[in-house]
Short mmCIF file of C-alpha atoms in Angstrom, two decimals:
data_model
loop_
_atom_site.label_atom_id
_atom_site.label_comp_id
_atom_site.label_asym_id
_atom_site.label_seq_id
_atom_site.Cartn_x
_atom_site.Cartn_y
_atom_site.Cartn_z
CA UNK A 207 -17.10 12.90 3.60
CA UNK A 208 -16.47 14.96 0.30
CA UNK A 209 -14.52 13.67 -2.52
CA UNK A 210 -11.46 15.72 -2.93
CA UNK A 211 -9.40 15.57 -6.24
CA UNK A 212 -8.53 18.23 -8.79
CA UNK A 213 -10.13 18.54 -12.34
CA UNK A 214 -6.81 18.52 -13.78
CA UNK A 215 -6.06 15.01 -12.05
CA UNK A 216 -9.40 13.74 -13.40
CA UNK A 217 -8.70 14.81 -16.92
CA UNK A 218 -5.34 13.18 -16.95
CA UNK A 219 -6.87 9.94 -15.65
CA UNK A 220 -9.54 9.83 -18.14
CA UNK A 221 -7.02 10.50 -21.14
CA UNK A 222 -4.98 7.78 -20.05
CA UNK A 223 -7.50 4.86 -20.42
CA UNK A 224 -6.86 4.52 -24.20
CA UNK A 225 -3.42 3.55 -23.57
CA UNK A 226 -3.69 1.18 -20.75
CA UNK A 227 -3.63 -2.16 -22.52
CA UNK A 228 -0.12 -1.50 -24.00
CA UNK A 229 1.47 -0.42 -20.88
CA UNK A 230 0.14 -3.40 -18.71
CA UNK A 231 1.53 -5.87 -21.11
CA UNK A 232 5.07 -4.19 -21.11
CA UNK A 233 4.71 -4.12 -17.20
CA UNK A 234 4.35 -8.07 -17.18
CA UNK A 235 7.54 -9.08 -18.63
CA UNK A 236 10.88 -9.50 -17.30
CA UNK A 237 12.33 -11.23 -14.31
CA UNK A 238 10.01 -11.96 -11.52
CA UNK A 239 10.79 -11.22 -7.86
CA UNK A 240 8.62 -12.07 -4.75
CA UNK A 241 8.25 -9.23 -1.81
CA UNK A 242 7.48 -10.07 1.70
CA UNK A 243 7.77 -8.10 4.65
CA UNK A 244 9.48 -9.67 7.54
CA UNK A 245 10.59 -9.07 11.20
CA UNK A 246 13.72 -10.30 12.92
CA UNK A 247 16.09 -9.59 15.93
CA UNK A 248 17.30 -6.53 14.25
CA UNK A 249 13.97 -4.76 13.30
CA UNK A 250 11.67 -4.82 10.49
CA UNK A 251 12.34 -4.95 6.62
CA UNK A 252 11.19 -6.03 3.30
CA UNK A 253 12.99 -8.88 1.19
CA UNK A 254 12.94 -9.53 -2.43
CA UNK A 255 13.63 -13.15 -3.35
CA UNK A 256 13.53 -15.08 -6.66
CA UNK A 257 11.40 -18.20 -7.71
CA UNK A 258 13.91 -20.49 -5.91
CA UNK A 259 13.38 -18.57 -2.61
CA UNK A 260 17.01 -17.13 -2.70
CA UNK A 261 16.68 -13.76 -1.09
CA UNK A 262 18.32 -11.06 -3.36
CA UNK A 263 17.93 -7.91 -1.52
CA UNK A 264 16.53 -6.49 1.73
CA UNK A 265 15.39 -3.05 2.75
CA UNK A 266 15.09 -1.95 6.33
CA UNK A 267 11.66 -0.39 7.16
CA UNK A 268 10.83 2.04 10.26
CA UNK A 269 8.24 -0.46 11.74
CA UNK A 270 6.41 -3.58 10.93
CA UNK A 271 5.29 -3.82 7.15
CA UNK A 272 2.08 -5.38 5.84
CA UNK A 273 1.54 -5.45 1.85
CA UNK A 274 2.50 -3.60 -1.30
CA UNK A 275 1.49 -1.84 -4.25
CA UNK A 276 3.56 -2.13 -7.52
CA UNK A 277 3.74 -0.42 -11.04
CA UNK A 278 6.60 -1.48 -13.56
CA UNK A 279 9.81 -1.38 -11.70
CA UNK A 280 8.66 0.23 -8.31
CA UNK A 281 6.98 -1.05 -5.30
CA UNK A 282 5.41 0.61 -2.43
CA UNK A 283 5.58 -1.18 1.33
CA UNK A 284 2.85 -0.19 3.61
CA UNK A 285 3.13 -0.30 7.35
CA UNK A 286 0.64 -2.36 9.32
CA UNK A 287 -2.50 -0.74 10.34
CA UNK A 288 -2.80 1.79 11.83
CA UNK A 289 0.20 2.69 9.73
CA UNK A 290 2.18 5.90 9.79
CA UNK A 291 4.51 5.35 6.78
CA UNK A 292 4.73 3.83 3.29
CA UNK A 293 8.21 3.21 1.66
CA UNK A 294 8.59 3.54 -2.20
CA UNK A 295 11.48 1.51 -3.46
CA UNK A 296 12.98 -0.12 -6.79
CA UNK A 297 11.59 -3.67 -7.07
CA UNK A 298 14.91 -4.82 -8.79
CA UNK A 299 17.46 -4.10 -6.01
CA UNK A 300 15.18 -2.54 -3.03
CA UNK A 301 16.87 0.72 -3.13
CA UNK A 302 14.52 3.39 -1.38
CA UNK A 303 13.29 6.15 -3.57
CA UNK A 304 10.66 8.01 -1.33
CA UNK A 305 9.11 7.87 2.14
CA UNK A 306 5.63 8.93 2.55
CA UNK A 307 4.22 9.89 5.96
CA UNK A 308 0.52 9.53 6.71
CA UNK A 309 -1.47 12.59 6.45
CA UNK A 310 -3.03 14.28 9.52
CA UNK A 311 -5.67 12.35 11.08
CA UNK A 312 -5.16 9.56 8.55
CA UNK A 313 -3.42 6.33 9.02
CA UNK A 314 -2.34 3.59 6.39
CA UNK A 315 -4.39 0.44 6.27
CA UNK A 316 -1.69 -1.84 4.89
CA UNK A 317 -2.57 -1.95 1.16
CA UNK A 318 -2.52 0.02 -1.79
CA UNK A 319 -2.86 -0.18 -5.70
CA UNK A 320 -1.72 1.85 -8.86
CA UNK A 321 -3.55 3.05 -11.76
CA UNK A 322 -2.65 1.02 -14.90
CA UNK A 323 -0.44 3.72 -16.26
CA UNK A 324 1.50 3.86 -13.04
CA UNK A 325 0.85 7.59 -12.34
CA UNK A 326 -1.31 7.51 -9.31
CA UNK A 327 -1.40 5.42 -6.35
CA UNK A 328 -4.37 4.76 -4.29
CA UNK A 329 -3.82 3.74 -0.59
CA UNK A 330 -6.53 2.41 1.84
CA UNK A 331 -6.66 4.54 4.93
CA UNK A 332 -8.71 5.40 7.93
CA UNK A 333 -9.75 8.81 9.42
CA UNK A 334 -8.39 8.44 13.06
CA UNK A 335 -10.90 10.77 14.65
CA UNK A 336 -14.15 8.97 13.21
CA UNK A 337 -13.06 5.45 11.80
CA UNK A 338 -14.18 6.21 8.33
CA UNK A 339 -12.35 4.87 5.46
CA UNK A 340 -10.90 6.81 2.56
CA UNK A 341 -8.43 6.26 -0.39
CA UNK A 342 -5.68 8.37 -0.20
CA UNK A 343 -4.47 9.64 -3.76
CA UNK A 344 -0.89 9.92 -4.49
CA UNK A 345 0.87 11.27 -7.46
CA UNK A 346 4.05 9.20 -8.52
CA UNK A 347 4.97 11.98 -10.90
CA UNK A 348 5.30 14.41 -8.06
CA UNK A 349 7.23 12.53 -5.88
CA UNK A 350 4.36 10.75 -4.27
CA UNK A 351 2.47 13.90 -3.17
CA UNK A 352 -0.98 13.31 -1.59
CA UNK A 353 -3.37 15.18 -3.93
CA UNK A 354 -6.78 14.11 -2.52
CA UNK A 355 -8.96 11.33 -1.17
CA UNK A 356 -11.97 9.36 -1.99
CA UNK A 357 -14.47 7.93 0.51
CA UNK A 358 -14.54 4.08 0.69
CA UNK A 359 -18.26 4.23 1.84
CA UNK A 360 -17.49 1.94 4.84
CA UNK A 361 -15.19 1.37 7.99
CA UNK A 362 -11.86 -0.45 8.01
CA UNK A 363 -10.84 -0.30 4.50
CA UNK A 364 -8.12 -3.09 3.82
CA UNK A 365 -7.23 -4.68 0.55
CA UNK A 366 -7.81 -2.66 -2.58
CA UNK A 367 -7.29 -3.83 -6.46
CA UNK A 368 -7.59 -2.27 -9.87
CA UNK A 369 -10.16 -4.36 -11.97
CA UNK A 370 -9.18 -5.80 -15.38
CA UNK A 371 -11.10 -2.95 -16.89
CA UNK A 372 -8.33 -0.61 -15.63
CA UNK A 373 -11.21 1.90 -14.63
CA UNK A 374 -12.62 0.36 -11.47
CA UNK A 375 -11.18 -0.18 -7.90
CA UNK A 376 -12.56 -2.84 -5.79
CA UNK A 377 -12.16 -2.08 -2.16
CA UNK A 378 -12.66 -4.52 0.90
CA UNK A 379 -14.27 -2.62 3.84
CA UNK A 380 -13.70 -4.58 6.85
CA UNK A 381 -16.54 -2.74 8.53
CA UNK A 382 -14.87 -2.48 12.13
CA UNK A 383 -14.84 0.72 13.92
CA UNK A 384 -11.34 1.71 15.50
CA UNK A 385 -10.22 5.22 16.51
CA UNK A 386 -6.85 6.58 16.66
CA UNK A 387 -7.00 6.96 20.49
CA UNK A 388 -7.85 3.24 20.75
CA UNK A 389 -6.02 1.71 17.71
CA UNK A 390 -6.65 -1.87 18.08
CA UNK A 391 -9.89 -1.94 20.06
CA UNK A 392 -12.81 -3.07 17.97
CA UNK A 393 -15.81 -0.83 18.81
CA UNK A 394 -18.92 -2.03 17.05
CA UNK A 395 -18.66 -5.93 16.79
CA UNK A 396 -22.39 -6.29 17.36
CA UNK A 397 -23.34 -3.77 14.64
CA UNK A 398 -20.45 -4.30 11.91
CA UNK A 399 -21.10 -3.09 8.52
CA UNK A 400 -18.57 -4.98 6.08
CA UNK A 401 -18.78 -4.38 2.29
CA UNK A 402 -17.14 -4.89 -1.04
CA UNK A 403 -17.37 -1.55 -3.28
CA UNK A 404 -16.49 -0.68 -6.69
CA UNK A 405 -15.53 2.93 -7.16
CA UNK A 406 -14.67 4.74 -10.57
CA UNK A 407 -10.82 5.35 -10.34
CA UNK A 408 -10.98 8.70 -12.15
CA UNK A 409 -13.82 10.29 -10.13
CA UNK A 410 -14.30 8.26 -6.94
CA UNK A 411 -18.04 7.45 -7.76
CA UNK A 412 -19.67 4.75 -5.99
CA UNK A 413 -20.52 2.18 -8.69
CA UNK A 414 -21.57 -0.63 -6.37
CA UNK A 415 -21.66 -1.78 -2.73
CA UNK A 416 -22.07 -5.34 -1.75
CA UNK A 417 -22.78 -6.48 1.70
CA UNK A 418 -23.23 -9.93 3.42
CA UNK A 419 -26.61 -10.78 4.59
CA UNK A 420 -27.59 -9.19 7.87
CA UNK A 421 -27.00 -12.50 9.89
CA UNK A 422 -23.45 -12.53 8.65
CA UNK A 423 -22.63 -8.98 9.25
CA UNK A 424 -19.89 -10.06 11.53
CA UNK A 425 -17.89 -11.60 8.54
CA UNK A 426 -15.25 -8.63 7.99
CA UNK A 427 -14.22 -8.58 4.20
CA UNK A 428 -10.78 -8.05 4.30
CA UNK A 429 -8.70 -9.78 1.37
CA UNK A 430 -9.57 -10.02 -2.58
CA UNK A 431 -8.15 -11.51 -5.53
CA UNK A 432 -9.50 -11.22 -9.08
CA UNK A 433 -9.85 -14.39 -11.63
CA UNK A 434 -9.58 -14.24 -15.32
CA UNK A 435 -13.36 -13.42 -15.82
CA UNK A 436 -13.14 -10.28 -13.64
CA UNK A 437 -14.90 -11.94 -10.74
CA UNK A 438 -13.86 -10.92 -7.39
CA UNK A 439 -12.95 -13.69 -4.81
CA UNK A 440 -13.34 -12.51 -1.18
CA UNK A 441 -11.66 -13.97 1.93
CA UNK A 442 -13.14 -12.84 5.23
CA UNK A 443 -12.52 -12.87 9.02
CA UNK A 444 -15.37 -13.86 11.25
CA UNK A 445 -15.56 -11.68 14.44
CA UNK A 446 -18.44 -13.80 16.17
CA UNK A 447 -18.17 -16.91 18.02
CA UNK A 448 -15.61 -19.52 17.03
CA UNK A 449 -18.29 -22.32 17.17
CA UNK A 450 -20.58 -20.51 14.49
CA UNK A 451 -20.38 -22.43 11.31
CA UNK A 452 -20.16 -19.34 8.86
CA UNK A 453 -18.60 -19.43 5.33
CA UNK A 454 -15.46 -17.47 4.98
CA UNK A 455 -14.54 -17.35 1.28
CA UNK A 456 -17.01 -16.09 -1.47
CA UNK A 457 -17.01 -14.38 -4.95
CA UNK A 458 -18.94 -11.66 -6.52
CA UNK A 459 -19.18 -10.91 -10.41
CA UNK A 460 -17.67 -7.50 -10.55
CA UNK A 461 -19.19 -3.84 -10.84
CA UNK A 462 -21.93 -4.93 -13.27
CA UNK A 463 -23.03 -7.64 -11.02
CA UNK A 464 -26.36 -6.92 -9.16
CA UNK A 465 -26.49 -10.10 -7.04
CA UNK A 466 -25.00 -10.89 -3.68
CA UNK A 467 -21.92 -12.67 -2.40
CA UNK A 468 -21.93 -16.64 -3.52
CA UNK A 469 -20.01 -18.56 -1.12
CA UNK A 470 -17.43 -20.86 -2.40
CA UNK A 471 -17.86 -24.68 -1.24
CA UNK A 472 -15.53 -26.37 1.21
CA UNK A 473 -15.54 -29.34 3.25
CA UNK A 474 -17.00 -28.72 6.81
CA UNK A 475 -13.76 -29.74 8.60
CA UNK A 476 -11.57 -27.51 6.46
CA UNK A 477 -13.91 -24.64 7.26
CA UNK A 478 -13.65 -25.37 11.05
CA UNK A 479 -9.71 -25.79 10.41
CA UNK A 480 -9.47 -22.18 9.23
CA UNK A 481 -10.39 -20.97 12.66
CA UNK A 482 -12.58 -18.28 11.25
CA UNK A 483 -9.62 -16.36 9.89
CA UNK A 484 -8.39 -16.02 6.25
CA UNK A 485 -5.13 -14.07 6.09
CA UNK A 486 -4.37 -13.60 2.24
CA UNK A 487 -5.73 -14.56 -1.25
CA UNK A 488 -4.15 -15.07 -4.59
CA UNK A 489 -4.74 -16.27 -8.14
CA UNK A 490 -2.66 -18.59 -10.28
CA UNK A 491 -3.27 -20.65 -13.39
CA UNK A 492 -4.19 -17.44 -15.48
CA UNK A 493 -6.60 -16.47 -12.81
CA UNK A 494 -8.17 -19.99 -12.68
CA UNK A 495 -6.72 -21.07 -9.47
CA UNK A 496 -7.47 -19.35 -5.90
CA UNK A 497 -5.62 -19.94 -2.93
CA UNK A 498 -6.71 -18.81 0.50
CA UNK A 499 -4.33 -19.00 3.57
CA UNK A 500 -4.97 -18.94 7.34
CA UNK A 501 -2.24 -18.55 9.71
CA UNK A 502 -4.36 -19.43 12.47
CA UNK A 503 -5.45 -22.64 10.83
CA UNK A 504 -1.97 -23.48 9.62
CA UNK A 505 -3.48 -24.27 6.12
CA UNK A 506 -4.07 -23.10 2.57
CA UNK A 507 -7.08 -24.03 0.86
CA UNK A 508 -7.47 -24.16 -3.17
CA UNK A 509 -10.37 -23.77 -5.44
CA UNK A 510 -10.85 -24.07 -9.08
CA UNK A 511 -12.79 -20.75 -9.69
CA UNK A 512 -13.86 -22.03 -13.48
CA UNK A 513 -15.87 -25.07 -11.89
CA UNK A 514 -16.55 -23.40 -8.68
CA UNK A 515 -14.85 -26.46 -7.05
CA UNK A 516 -12.94 -26.93 -4.04
CA UNK A 517 -9.52 -28.70 -4.75
CA UNK A 518 -7.55 -29.41 -1.90
CA UNK A 519 -5.80 -28.30 1.34
CA UNK A 520 -1.94 -28.03 2.19
CA UNK A 521 -0.84 -27.60 5.77
CA UNK A 522 1.96 -25.23 7.13
CA UNK A 523 2.46 -23.75 10.43
CA UNK A 524 1.52 -20.08 10.55
CA UNK A 525 1.13 -19.86 6.66
CA UNK A 526 0.02 -16.53 5.21
CA UNK A 527 2.02 -15.10 2.12
CA UNK A 528 1.02 -16.40 -1.10
CA UNK A 529 1.51 -15.32 -4.67
CA UNK A 530 1.51 -17.11 -8.10
CA UNK A 531 4.60 -19.20 -9.46
CA UNK A 532 6.05 -17.53 -12.48
CA UNK A 533 4.61 -20.49 -14.67
CA UNK A 534 1.35 -20.02 -13.33
CA UNK A 535 0.94 -23.52 -12.17
CA UNK A 536 0.84 -23.03 -8.49
CA UNK A 537 2.10 -20.88 -5.56
CA UNK A 538 4.77 -19.52 -3.54
CA UNK A 539 4.02 -19.29 0.23
CA UNK A 540 5.73 -18.23 3.10
CA UNK A 541 5.20 -18.41 6.95
CA UNK A 542 5.88 -16.66 10.23
CA UNK A 543 8.67 -19.19 10.97
CA UNK A 544 11.05 -18.15 8.08
CA UNK A 545 10.01 -20.65 5.48
CA UNK A 546 9.43 -20.07 1.62
CA UNK A 547 7.67 -23.08 -0.21
CA UNK A 548 6.29 -23.87 -3.55
CA UNK A 549 2.64 -25.38 -3.88
CA UNK A 550 1.84 -27.22 -7.13
CA UNK A 551 0.66 -30.52 -8.32
CA UNK A 552 -2.61 -30.24 -6.07
CA UNK A 553 -1.44 -29.31 -2.62
CA UNK A 554 2.14 -30.63 -2.46
CA UNK A 555 4.30 -28.17 -0.39
CA UNK A 556 8.05 -28.02 -1.55
CA UNK A 557 10.39 -26.26 0.93
CA UNK A 558 12.77 -23.72 -1.12
CA UNK A 559 14.17 -21.75 1.75
CA UNK A 560 14.35 -21.55 5.45
CA UNK A 561 15.46 -18.03 6.66
CA UNK A 562 15.64 -18.99 10.38
CA UNK A 563 15.02 -16.16 12.50
CA UNK A 564 13.27 -14.30 9.80
CA UNK A 565 9.57 -14.01 10.56
CA UNK A 566 7.70 -13.36 7.17
CA UNK A 567 4.66 -11.22 7.55
CA UNK A 568 1.06 -11.54 6.08
CA UNK A 569 1.56 -10.74 2.42
CA UNK A 570 3.61 -11.69 -0.53
CA UNK A 571 3.55 -9.91 -3.85
CA UNK A 572 5.09 -10.97 -7.20
CA UNK A 573 6.60 -8.27 -9.40
CA UNK A 574 8.02 -8.35 -12.70
CA UNK A 575 11.26 -6.21 -13.27
#
């Protein structure tokens, strides 16, 4: 699949790199809100709540939401794959700004990321007729018009992050073949091809592609988080037998790292307790602490990335949403039963709010406004 993006866009991206550090610093000041998609008896939406778990606003969505992209005072909520919409809204009050429809023969995969200057947004998408992964490119200065796409060099792209260098995109290719006429049917489980890819944000050039070993090809690479060294933590879902003792959490050193995945240690009972499924990943402690949640396993696991050491586990039914606390000491988490809690001092969970009939969806994002 050809890379499609205009020369003018490429020149504009390259010109922006020189001023990114200042703009990034400004975007990280202000009041911190947390975003989480939800479902309830009335339908679907996204809520913004504060560090105490108090809901400040909600915005109705046309269907089930998944995760978000953010830039300064705006955020974008993506529909669950195969998704047909994305909604742009003000992060401070939840007012809708734009609604983006999926392009022809494309569907959203639930995640996106902005360039550091906020001008362009990349959304993970899949080509419905072939199952190939692409990044849709949207210009925020033109009302989020879709101006092109990059191939992700894999199937089933899911989470995407902008690396700390401000120039490189990290993309998790889940490696599962699904087509538009059979949207939830997994067609290639014996021959999956998951990978972590690094792409040049300005040109779409493939910088590096990292795959699990062949005997671990059924580890679907789905969620990523970046530590303070610029290493990428990877949370996976295993599509093989539930009795297989496979590693589920790994890290890679970034686009210059020529080695493969390194798996993080965890006690055997905790690995088994994840039930082959990691639902979300986040960093706290200035990028030192890694949290990985498992709604199927009803638990969250913590690691010290500096030491490469497993720390502890916290249990909570149907836990999945996770984001760093404002002070960086721990995490805010949510679950499918409507609960919001704080996790600090090891793995102690402190309840903040219980929204009753609100079913919090998979991902939480912290936004500074």
